[in-house]
Short mmCIF file of C-alpha atoms in Angstrom, two decimals:
data_model
loop_
_atom_site.label_atom_id
_atom_site.label_comp_id
_atom_site.label_asym_id
_atom_site.label_seq_id
_atom_site.Cartn_x
_atom_site.Cartn_y
_atom_site.Cartn_z
CA UNK A 1 0.00 0.20 -0.21
CA UNK A 2 1.45 3.43 -1.20
CA UNK A 3 1.79 5.50 2.01
CA UNK A 4 2.16 9.05 0.05
CA UNK A 5 -0.42 10.10 -1.86
CA UNK A 6 -0.79 14.04 -4.93
CA UNK A 7 -4.22 15.34 -5.25
CA UNK A 8 -3.67 16.98 -8.55
CA UNK A 9 -6.89 19.31 -10.25
CA UNK A 10 -5.61 19.69 -14.31
CA UNK A 11 -7.93 22.49 -16.37
CA UNK A 12 -10.59 20.79 -18.61
CA UNK A 13 -10.77 23.29 -21.40
CA UNK A 14 -12.96 20.76 -23.89
CA UNK A 15 -13.69 17.53 -22.22
CA UNK A 16 -12.57 16.39 -19.37
CA UNK A 17 -12.55 12.49 -20.29
CA UNK A 18 -10.14 13.83 -23.42
CA UNK A 19 -7.92 15.24 -20.54
CA UNK A 20 -8.46 12.12 -18.77
CA UNK A 21 -7.86 9.57 -21.32
CA UNK A 22 -4.36 11.63 -22.09
CA UNK A 23 -3.17 11.85 -18.49
CA UNK A 24 -3.80 7.70 -18.26
CA UNK A 25 -1.90 7.78 -21.69
CA UNK A 26 1.25 9.81 -21.12
CA UNK A 27 1.83 7.92 -17.39
CA UNK A 28 1.49 4.47 -19.26
CA UNK A 29 4.15 5.80 -21.55
CA UNK A 30 6.19 7.76 -18.96
CA UNK A 31 5.83 6.33 -15.75
CA UNK A 32 3.45 3.15 -15.48
CA UNK A 33 4.55 1.99 -12.02
CA UNK A 34 2.05 5.33 -11.42
CA UNK A 35 -1.50 4.60 -9.86
CA UNK A 36 -3.54 6.66 -10.63
CA UNK A 37 -7.35 7.37 -10.26
CA UNK A 38 -10.20 9.55 -10.61
CA UNK A 39 -10.96 12.00 -7.50
CA UNK A 40 -14.82 12.43 -7.77
CA UNK A 41 -15.85 15.32 -6.86
CA UNK A 42 -19.35 16.47 -6.79
CA UNK A 43 -20.54 19.96 -8.00
CA UNK A 44 -20.43 21.97 -4.64
CA UNK A 45 -21.64 25.21 -4.07
CA UNK A 46 -18.94 27.89 -5.11
CA UNK A 47 -20.26 30.99 -3.37
CA UNK A 48 -18.77 34.23 -3.60
CA UNK A 49 -15.23 34.75 -4.42
CA UNK A 50 -14.27 36.78 -1.12
CA UNK A 51 -15.60 33.75 1.11
CA UNK A 52 -13.58 31.19 -1.52
CA UNK A 53 -10.01 33.71 -0.69
CA UNK A 54 -11.22 33.30 2.87
CA UNK A 55 -11.87 29.96 2.91
CA UNK A 56 -8.51 29.59 0.62
CA UNK A 57 -6.15 30.72 3.87
CA UNK A 58 -7.71 28.42 6.58
CA UNK A 59 -7.34 25.13 4.01
CA UNK A 60 -3.45 24.29 4.41
CA UNK A 61 -4.12 24.87 8.61
CA UNK A 62 -6.99 22.82 8.90
CA UNK A 63 -5.47 20.29 6.69
CA UNK A 64 -2.76 19.89 8.66
CA UNK A 65 -4.94 18.80 11.70
CA UNK A 66 -6.71 16.33 10.16
CA UNK A 67 -3.70 14.66 8.99
CA UNK A 68 -2.45 15.22 12.10
CA UNK A 69 -4.99 13.75 14.39
CA UNK A 70 -5.18 10.58 11.61
CA UNK A 71 -1.78 10.22 12.28
CA UNK A 72 -2.23 9.92 16.41
CA UNK A 73 -5.08 7.42 16.43
CA UNK A 74 -3.02 5.61 13.96
CA UNK A 75 0.48 5.67 15.96
CA UNK A 76 -1.73 4.89 19.29
CA UNK A 77 -3.20 2.33 17.27
CA UNK A 78 0.25 0.81 16.82
CA UNK A 79 1.40 0.96 20.43
CA UNK A 80 -1.83 -0.44 21.95
CA UNK A 81 -1.51 -3.62 19.37
CA UNK A 82 2.34 -3.85 20.31
CA UNK A 83 1.40 -3.66 23.92
CA UNK A 84 -1.63 -6.14 23.52
CA UNK A 85 0.52 -8.73 21.14
CA UNK A 86 -2.15 -8.31 18.93
CA UNK A 87 -1.34 -8.99 15.44
CA UNK A 88 -0.99 -5.53 13.57
CA UNK A 89 -4.04 -5.67 10.49
CA UNK A 90 -4.47 -2.79 7.47
CA UNK A 91 -6.25 0.09 9.02
CA UNK A 92 -10.16 0.42 7.53
CA UNK A 93 -12.91 2.66 6.81
CA UNK A 94 -16.08 0.53 7.11
CA UNK A 95 -14.39 -2.48 6.24
CA UNK A 96 -12.38 -0.76 2.84
CA UNK A 97 -8.59 -0.13 3.32
CA UNK A 98 -8.09 3.38 3.53
CA UNK A 99 -6.00 3.61 0.05
CA UNK A 100 -8.85 2.08 -1.27
CA UNK A 101 -11.07 4.47 0.22
CA UNK A 102 -9.39 7.23 -0.79
CA UNK A 103 -8.72 6.15 -4.39
CA UNK A 104 -12.52 5.13 -4.74
CA UNK A 105 -13.65 8.00 -3.15
CA UNK A 106 -17.66 8.83 -2.97
CA UNK A 107 -19.15 12.44 -1.67
CA UNK A 108 -21.36 11.65 1.18
CA UNK A 109 -23.92 13.65 0.57
CA UNK A 110 -26.21 12.56 3.63
CA UNK A 111 -23.95 13.99 6.05
CA UNK A 112 -22.39 16.90 3.81
CA UNK A 113 -25.26 17.97 1.81
CA UNK A 114 -23.58 19.53 -1.50
CA UNK A 115 -25.83 22.53 -1.25
CA UNK A 116 -24.43 23.60 1.58
CA UNK A 117 -21.75 26.87 2.10
CA UNK A 118 -18.42 25.59 1.53
CA UNK A 119 -17.15 27.24 4.98
CA UNK A 120 -20.22 25.22 6.46
CA UNK A 121 -19.15 22.42 5.35
CA UNK A 122 -15.64 22.47 6.50
CA UNK A 123 -16.29 24.07 9.54
CA UNK A 124 -18.56 20.82 10.25
CA UNK A 125 -15.77 18.39 9.37
CA UNK A 126 -13.37 20.35 11.19
CA UNK A 127 -15.73 20.45 13.95
CA UNK A 128 -15.94 16.52 14.03
CA UNK A 129 -12.65 15.47 13.99
CA UNK A 130 -11.92 18.11 17.11
CA UNK A 131 -14.27 16.08 18.96
CA UNK A 132 -12.83 12.89 18.11
CA UNK A 133 -9.24 14.27 19.26
CA UNK A 134 -10.45 15.52 22.64
CA UNK A 135 -12.24 12.26 23.20
CA UNK A 136 -8.88 10.66 22.26
CA UNK A 137 -7.19 12.89 24.99
CA UNK A 138 -9.40 12.23 28.07
CA UNK A 139 -9.57 7.99 27.06
CA UNK A 140 -5.45 7.88 26.52
CA UNK A 141 -6.07 9.67 29.65
CA UNK A 142 -7.74 7.36 31.93
CA UNK A 143 -5.86 4.93 30.40
CA UNK A 144 -2.14 6.37 30.84
CA UNK A 145 -3.55 7.08 34.58
CA UNK A 146 -4.49 3.57 35.55
CA UNK A 147 -1.57 2.32 34.02
CA UNK A 148 0.78 4.51 35.88
CA UNK A 149 -0.93 3.60 38.88
CA UNK A 150 -0.13 -0.15 38.01
CA UNK A 151 3.48 0.34 37.05
CA UNK A 152 4.17 1.83 40.55
CA UNK A 153 2.87 -0.86 42.09
CA UNK A 154 5.25 -3.52 39.80
CA UNK A 155 8.29 -0.40 40.91
CA UNK A 156 7.37 -1.41 44.74
CA UNK A 157 7.40 -4.93 44.27
CA UNK A 158 10.38 -5.16 41.86
CA UNK A 159 12.44 -2.17 43.09
CA UNK A 160 15.92 -2.45 45.60
CA UNK A 161 15.26 -4.02 49.23
CA UNK A 162 15.43 -0.33 49.99
CA UNK A 163 11.66 0.73 48.57
CA UNK A 164 10.11 -1.92 47.27
CA UNK A 165 7.04 -3.47 48.93
CA UNK A 166 8.30 -5.85 51.70
CA UNK A 167 4.63 -7.86 52.27
CA UNK A 168 5.19 -10.49 49.93
CA UNK A 169 8.24 -11.48 51.55
CA UNK A 170 7.93 -11.63 54.99
CA UNK A 171 5.75 -14.90 56.82
CA UNK A 172 3.74 -14.54 59.69
CA UNK A 173 5.88 -17.02 61.40
CA UNK A 174 9.03 -14.17 60.39
CA UNK A 175 7.31 -11.70 63.04
CA UNK A 176 7.15 -11.99 66.51
CA UNK A 177 5.24 -9.47 67.96
CA UNK A 178 4.23 -9.72 71.56
CA UNK A 179 3.70 -7.37 74.95
CA UNK A 180 7.00 -6.79 74.97
CA UNK A 181 8.99 -8.32 71.77
CA UNK A 182 8.93 -6.40 68.74
CA UNK A 183 10.28 -7.73 65.27
CA UNK A 184 12.50 -5.08 62.93
CA UNK A 185 13.21 -5.77 59.21
CA UNK A 186 16.98 -4.40 58.50
CA UNK A 187 18.45 -3.58 55.11
CA UNK A 188 21.73 -4.55 54.85
CA UNK A 189 23.85 -4.05 52.09
CA UNK A 190 25.56 -7.02 50.78
CA UNK A 191 29.24 -6.47 51.27
CA UNK A 192 27.81 -5.28 55.05
CA UNK A 193 26.19 -8.85 56.02
CA UNK A 194 29.39 -10.22 58.13
CA UNK A 195 28.87 -6.29 60.06
CA UNK A 196 25.56 -7.14 60.66
CA UNK A 197 26.03 -10.70 61.70
CA UNK A 198 28.84 -9.65 64.05
CA UNK A 199 27.68 -6.40 65.47
CA UNK A 200 23.57 -6.55 65.78
CA UNK A 201 23.26 -7.49 69.07
CA UNK A 202 25.84 -5.02 70.80
CA UNK A 203 24.01 -2.13 68.48
CA UNK A 204 21.24 -1.46 71.89
CA UNK A 205 20.79 -3.35 75.04
CA UNK A 206 18.25 -5.55 75.30
CA UNK A 207 18.70 -7.46 71.83
CA UNK A 208 17.18 -11.38 71.62
CA UNK A 209 20.83 -12.78 70.41
CA UNK A 210 20.73 -15.39 67.20
CA UNK A 211 17.51 -13.54 66.39
CA UNK A 212 18.71 -12.73 62.90
CA UNK A 213 17.47 -14.65 60.06
CA UNK A 214 17.99 -13.68 56.43
CA UNK A 215 14.46 -13.48 54.49
CA UNK A 216 15.78 -12.36 50.94
CA UNK A 217 18.41 -10.41 49.20
CA UNK A 218 18.90 -8.63 45.72
CA UNK A 219 22.01 -7.78 43.74
CA UNK A 220 22.31 -4.85 46.02
CA UNK A 221 20.67 -5.47 50.20
CA UNK A 222 19.61 -8.33 52.31
CA UNK A 223 16.68 -8.28 54.28
CA UNK A 224 17.28 -9.67 58.01
CA UNK A 225 14.90 -9.58 60.63
CA UNK A 226 16.52 -8.66 64.17
CA UNK A 227 13.93 -8.93 67.24
CA UNK A 228 14.31 -6.58 70.63
CA UNK A 229 12.57 -5.69 73.58
CA UNK A 230 9.83 -3.01 72.16
CA UNK A 231 11.17 -0.12 74.62
CA UNK A 232 14.58 0.03 73.17
CA UNK A 233 13.80 0.00 69.01
CA UNK A 234 13.85 3.41 68.62
CA UNK A 235 17.51 3.33 70.16
CA UNK A 236 17.98 0.37 67.77
CA UNK A 237 17.25 2.16 64.94
CA UNK A 238 19.48 5.39 65.39
CA UNK A 239 22.59 3.02 66.26
CA UNK A 240 21.64 0.68 62.83
CA UNK A 241 21.21 3.70 60.43
CA UNK A 242 24.60 5.11 62.13
CA UNK A 243 26.69 1.76 60.58
CA UNK A 244 24.70 2.22 57.36
CA UNK A 245 22.19 -0.43 57.85
CA UNK A 246 18.47 0.54 57.38
CA UNK A 247 15.47 -0.33 59.55
CA UNK A 248 12.56 -0.19 57.21
CA UNK A 249 8.89 0.46 59.20
CA UNK A 250 6.50 -2.57 58.49
CA UNK A 251 3.60 -3.84 59.94
CA UNK A 252 2.49 -7.17 59.54
CA UNK A 253 -1.34 -7.15 58.37
CA UNK A 254 -3.07 -10.60 56.44
CA UNK A 255 -5.93 -7.65 55.75
CA UNK A 256 -3.50 -5.05 54.16
CA UNK A 257 -2.08 -7.78 52.29
CA UNK A 258 -4.86 -8.99 51.04
CA UNK A 259 -6.33 -5.97 50.12
CA UNK A 260 -3.22 -4.74 47.98
CA UNK A 261 -3.80 -7.67 46.39
CA UNK A 262 -7.05 -7.13 45.61
CA UNK A 263 -6.33 -3.25 44.56
CA UNK A 264 -3.41 -5.26 42.06
CA UNK A 265 -5.92 -7.56 40.57
CA UNK A 266 -8.53 -4.98 39.49
CA UNK A 267 -6.25 -2.31 38.36
CA UNK A 268 -4.52 -5.07 36.28
CA UNK A 269 -8.74 -5.73 34.94
CA UNK A 270 -8.97 -2.45 34.97
CA UNK A 271 -5.55 -2.22 32.86
CA UNK A 272 -6.97 -4.57 30.08
CA UNK A 273 -10.74 -3.61 29.68
CA UNK A 274 -9.33 0.35 29.02
CA UNK A 275 -6.64 -1.02 26.92
CA UNK A 276 -8.60 -3.14 24.46
CA UNK A 277 -11.99 -0.46 25.12
CA UNK A 278 -9.50 2.47 23.89
CA UNK A 279 -8.07 -0.15 20.69
CA UNK A 280 -11.60 -0.47 19.63
CA UNK A 281 -12.49 2.99 20.21
CA UNK A 282 -9.04 4.07 18.11
CA UNK A 283 -10.47 1.83 14.76
CA UNK A 284 -13.68 3.16 14.63
CA UNK A 285 -12.09 6.72 14.95
CA UNK A 286 -9.44 6.55 12.68
CA UNK A 287 -12.28 5.87 10.06
CA UNK A 288 -14.15 8.67 10.94
CA UNK A 289 -11.34 10.44 10.97
CA UNK A 290 -10.25 9.37 7.61
CA UNK A 291 -13.70 9.70 6.30
CA UNK A 292 -13.91 13.86 7.13
CA UNK A 293 -10.19 14.32 6.02
CA UNK A 294 -11.38 12.68 2.53
CA UNK A 295 -14.66 14.93 1.94
CA UNK A 296 -12.02 17.73 3.02
CA UNK A 297 -9.86 17.19 0.11
CA UNK A 298 -12.56 17.29 -1.97
CA UNK A 299 -13.68 20.87 -0.70
CA UNK A 300 -10.03 21.63 -1.11
CA UNK A 301 -9.47 20.71 -4.86
CA UNK A 302 -12.55 22.07 -5.23
CA UNK A 303 -12.02 25.97 -3.92
CA UNK A 304 -7.89 25.71 -5.31
CA UNK A 305 -9.55 24.26 -9.05
CA UNK A 306 -11.91 27.40 -8.88
CA UNK A 307 -9.56 30.33 -7.41
CA UNK A 308 -6.90 28.87 -9.69
CA UNK A 309 -8.72 27.74 -13.28
CA UNK A 310 -11.75 30.24 -13.07
CA UNK A 311 -15.65 29.91 -13.27
CA UNK A 312 -17.62 27.78 -14.31
CA UNK A 313 -15.98 24.57 -12.90
CA UNK A 314 -13.74 23.32 -15.83
CA UNK A 315 -11.50 21.02 -14.37
CA UNK A 316 -10.31 17.07 -13.67
CA UNK A 317 -9.29 15.80 -10.38
CA UNK A 318 -7.06 12.83 -9.97
CA UNK A 319 -5.19 11.08 -7.20
CA UNK A 320 -1.80 9.58 -8.13
CA UNK A 321 1.30 7.54 -6.27
CA UNK A 322 4.51 8.04 -8.04
CA UNK A 323 7.21 6.26 -6.66
CA UNK A 324 10.14 8.73 -4.82
CA UNK A 325 12.17 8.25 -8.27
CA UNK A 326 9.43 8.40 -10.53
CA UNK A 327 7.95 12.08 -9.22
CA UNK A 328 10.07 14.32 -11.47
CA UNK A 329 8.67 12.56 -14.57
CA UNK A 330 5.03 12.87 -13.32
CA UNK A 331 5.13 16.09 -12.39
CA UNK A 332 6.65 16.94 -16.23
CA UNK A 333 3.39 14.84 -17.51
CA UNK A 334 1.40 16.98 -15.62
CA UNK A 335 2.66 20.41 -16.06
CA UNK A 336 2.84 19.52 -20.04
CA UNK A 337 -0.89 19.14 -19.78
CA UNK A 338 -1.86 22.76 -18.49
CA UNK A 339 -2.10 25.34 -20.60
CA UNK A 340 1.95 26.11 -21.73
CA UNK A 341 2.24 30.06 -21.79
CA UNK A 342 1.26 29.55 -17.75
CA UNK A 343 4.28 26.87 -17.08
CA UNK A 344 7.05 29.35 -16.79
CA UNK A 345 4.43 31.47 -14.70
CA UNK A 346 3.84 28.78 -12.10
CA UNK A 347 7.56 27.28 -12.15
CA UNK A 348 9.33 26.64 -8.50
CA UNK A 349 11.64 29.49 -8.09
CA UNK A 350 14.54 26.20 -8.58
CA UNK A 351 13.55 26.34 -12.20
CA UNK A 352 12.99 30.12 -13.08
CA UNK A 353 15.02 31.68 -10.40
CA UNK A 354 11.82 33.54 -9.32
CA UNK A 355 7.74 32.50 -9.10
CA UNK A 356 5.12 32.93 -5.96
CA UNK A 357 4.20 30.58 -3.62
CA UNK A 358 1.06 27.81 -4.39
CA UNK A 359 -2.51 28.52 -3.53
CA UNK A 360 -3.32 27.77 0.44
CA UNK A 361 -0.04 28.13 1.35
CA UNK A 362 1.45 24.89 -0.57
CA UNK A 363 5.66 25.61 -0.68
CA UNK A 364 5.43 23.64 -4.20
CA UNK A 365 4.44 26.16 -7.17
CA UNK A 366 2.69 24.23 -10.11
CA UNK A 367 0.28 25.27 -13.30
CA UNK A 368 -2.16 23.02 -11.55
CA UNK A 369 -3.82 22.05 -7.95
CA UNK A 370 -1.72 19.81 -6.60
CA UNK A 371 -1.30 18.62 -3.02
CA UNK A 372 -0.08 16.05 -0.72
CA UNK A 373 -1.84 13.35 1.08
CA UNK A 374 0.24 11.11 3.88
CA UNK A 375 -0.98 8.26 5.29
CA UNK A 376 1.19 7.85 7.83
#
């Protein structure tokens, strides 16, 4: 599938069919690998010259906005498919591949009545795409919030012993709690384990001898228990800190542990549900944005053709997908099908050392209307 298309219109002096046949003939002879399609534009309402000029000023900005939203949704789809392990498939518009929708474009009269003013149609299209973009922001924010909460919990469960949640490392039998005795949890640097084992009993009075037990090790630290009288716990903490040992605050609670487990399970379920619904929404919304964008392109090619070639509307609109190496040849063919007296006037500065900018802010000036659609 091509990802870059040109939408062009050529002036018609006599028969549009004759221009189309001539264009097909020239392409097949000189650039046979360039796909070419008719871009069927309905008879839209022209309005006044002032309204067309005013509309022309906004066309490039509106096109960039719609293209940007379509790319944003496409990138979101690609990310969600990658995370979900879903095999990427071609994006569609109502079941039709996007490239087929573009190359076989049919105007939706029911959605965009052709008798409506062009400005009204463009504003309607822009509003629909803007609403979808706003909805996307809300849905992505909701999904990212749950994802961040889950990541924070996972970091606590997989980080170093200095910061991670200890509840799944400590068993009930590891903790002694009585009227007088308490069990503390010490995080000891791995290189200081011998120092800990030789000194913990003397860090303060009333430490139960040989009460320290290794529970867990990671790459940096070891987790030990130590049992002592509750009344000296604060003194022990201070002395341990001075020796480079960290006493972690911990209270064993089966209820709290079960609550954290349920919270984690719920967040996992919420993330899966939000990811699935967001992906389905993106599939649908991409189709809606692409449909709106192509109708906008039809309005754009119509308005720019009127401003370029005058009234009554007499032009041939088409879609081409030239290869990178064939672009210069296709440009030459298109220029050859225009009025030769205007060709020099519309050449780019690189070609003639001067010139004027194209309509609607296009950077490349040609003797025919042309703009590019980037699908990715």
